[in-house]
XYZ file of C-alpha atoms in Angstrom:
143
model
C -0.063 -0.267 -0.007
C 2.917 2.424 0.438
C 4.268 1.899 -2.561
C 0.864 2.736 -4.504
C 0.272 -1.078 -5.031
C -3.035 -1.415 -3.439
C -5.431 -1.688 -6.485
C -3.274 -4.521 -7.675
C -3.026 -5.969 -4.081
C -6.722 -5.643 -3.798
C -7.224 -7.241 -7.426
C -5.283 -10.255 -6.364
C -6.984 -10.744 -3.166
C -10.045 -11.314 -5.146
C -8.542 -13.215 -7.842
C -7.067 -15.602 -5.327
C -10.444 -16.008 -3.583
C -12.179 -16.594 -6.540
C -9.722 -19.272 -7.241
C -10.083 -21.084 -3.798
C -14.216 -21.151 -4.764
C -13.491 -22.928 -7.755
C -10.977 -25.465 -6.077
C -13.647 -25.744 -3.334
C -16.159 -26.665 -6.199
C -13.926 -28.944 -7.835
C -13.420 -30.688 -4.740
C -16.602 -32.559 -4.245
C -19.087 -34.678 -6.059
C -21.132 -32.492 -8.180
C -21.792 -30.648 -11.604
C -18.198 -28.917 -10.675
C -16.441 -32.135 -10.098
C -13.667 -33.479 -11.136
C -13.902 -36.943 -10.288
C -16.428 -38.469 -7.055
C -14.742 -37.821 -3.928
C -15.923 -41.477 -2.872
C -12.839 -42.489 -5.659
C -10.043 -40.136 -4.754
C -10.729 -39.127 -0.966
C -7.395 -38.161 -0.323
C -7.560 -36.207 -3.329
C -10.773 -34.064 -2.708
C -9.659 -33.772 0.922
C -6.271 -31.924 -0.791
C -7.896 -29.654 -2.982
C -10.594 -28.491 -0.096
C -7.265 -27.833 2.114
C -6.075 -25.845 -0.681
C -9.471 -24.062 -1.424
C -9.420 -23.176 2.339
C -6.022 -21.996 2.195
C -6.520 -19.833 -0.879
C -10.177 -18.169 0.365
C -8.151 -17.465 3.656
C -5.515 -15.596 1.984
C -7.427 -13.466 -0.495
C -10.191 -12.525 2.568
C -7.614 -11.891 5.001
C -5.575 -9.807 2.057
C -9.174 -7.744 0.983
C -9.994 -7.263 4.588
C -6.777 -5.742 5.766
C -6.321 -3.605 2.524
C -10.063 -2.686 2.916
C -9.071 -1.820 6.476
C -6.000 0.382 5.546
C -7.893 2.265 3.079
C -10.914 3.430 5.164
C -8.340 4.478 8.023
C -6.504 6.996 5.620
C -9.788 8.346 4.706
C -10.681 10.451 8.108
C -7.226 9.708 10.233
C -9.636 11.370 13.235
C -12.729 9.203 12.821
C -10.771 5.701 12.670
C -12.371 4.187 15.836
C -15.859 4.807 14.282
C -14.911 3.604 10.835
C -13.155 0.553 12.072
C -16.441 -0.076 13.874
C -18.465 0.562 10.804
C -16.187 -1.949 8.661
C -16.409 -4.466 11.077
C -20.125 -4.388 11.856
C -20.438 -4.364 7.859
C -18.155 -7.347 7.657
C -20.356 -9.229 10.342
C -23.454 -8.480 8.815
C -22.244 -9.675 5.204
C -20.780 -12.991 6.904
C -24.130 -13.370 8.479
C -25.991 -12.919 5.213
C -23.487 -15.572 3.692
C -23.928 -17.909 6.309
C -27.608 -17.538 5.532
C -27.681 -17.868 1.713
C -24.971 -20.930 1.889
C -27.752 -22.686 4.165
C -30.157 -21.671 1.767
C -27.712 -23.037 -1.364
C -26.900 -25.945 0.390
C -30.755 -27.132 0.541
C -31.280 -25.753 -3.031
C -28.268 -27.557 -4.855
C -25.722 -28.925 -1.876
C -22.421 -28.226 -2.169
C -22.252 -27.087 -5.815
C -25.196 -24.667 -4.791
C -22.826 -23.285 -2.094
C -20.073 -22.929 -4.565
C -22.277 -20.834 -6.750
C -23.234 -18.629 -4.056
C -19.803 -18.048 -2.971
C -18.443 -17.623 -6.904
C -21.474 -14.788 -6.859
C -20.192 -13.217 -4.161
C -16.146 -13.466 -4.858
C -16.985 -12.345 -8.281
C -19.176 -9.311 -7.452
C -16.613 -8.430 -5.248
C -13.962 -8.245 -8.430
C -16.094 -6.297 -10.482
C -17.156 -3.939 -7.528
C -13.041 -3.653 -6.772
C -12.432 -2.699 -9.961
C -15.462 -0.255 -10.426
C -14.829 1.907 -7.572
C -11.196 2.207 -8.107
C -12.219 3.467 -11.464
C -14.301 6.316 -9.836
C -11.771 6.915 -7.370
C -8.674 7.324 -9.589
C -8.704 10.773 -10.180
C -9.138 11.609 -6.111
C -6.709 9.239 -5.290
C -3.521 10.900 -6.495
C -2.279 12.511 -2.986
C 1.292 12.798 -2.249
C 3.166 10.281 -0.124
C 6.438 10.525 2.236
């Protein structure tokens, strides 16, 4: 971020999260599966482990970069902005969990992965649109 790479880092974080969802979708039985999980349980477990690592890296990086961005908006309001940011993450997580439950009852693991893919692709699209809108105003002097 200090070197001006926050846009690229955020895009990379989103792409890593999308990759994690795709790997999770490929790991289990269903329309995304490369194999039956019962036939190759070790491969499915390895793929799910890799998916969890990718998702964790992508989401942790995105949240960290977002927190840095909001802390630079109004430094005197850091506490309030962090509370709002954390609250919105909690609401988003609760909504995602509710939708995942509905997706599971609708389509099983593939449905959960479709919902996750929808959210991660929405983050990619929203992030790119936000950066385009903010690009002219984002030019500031840095030490």
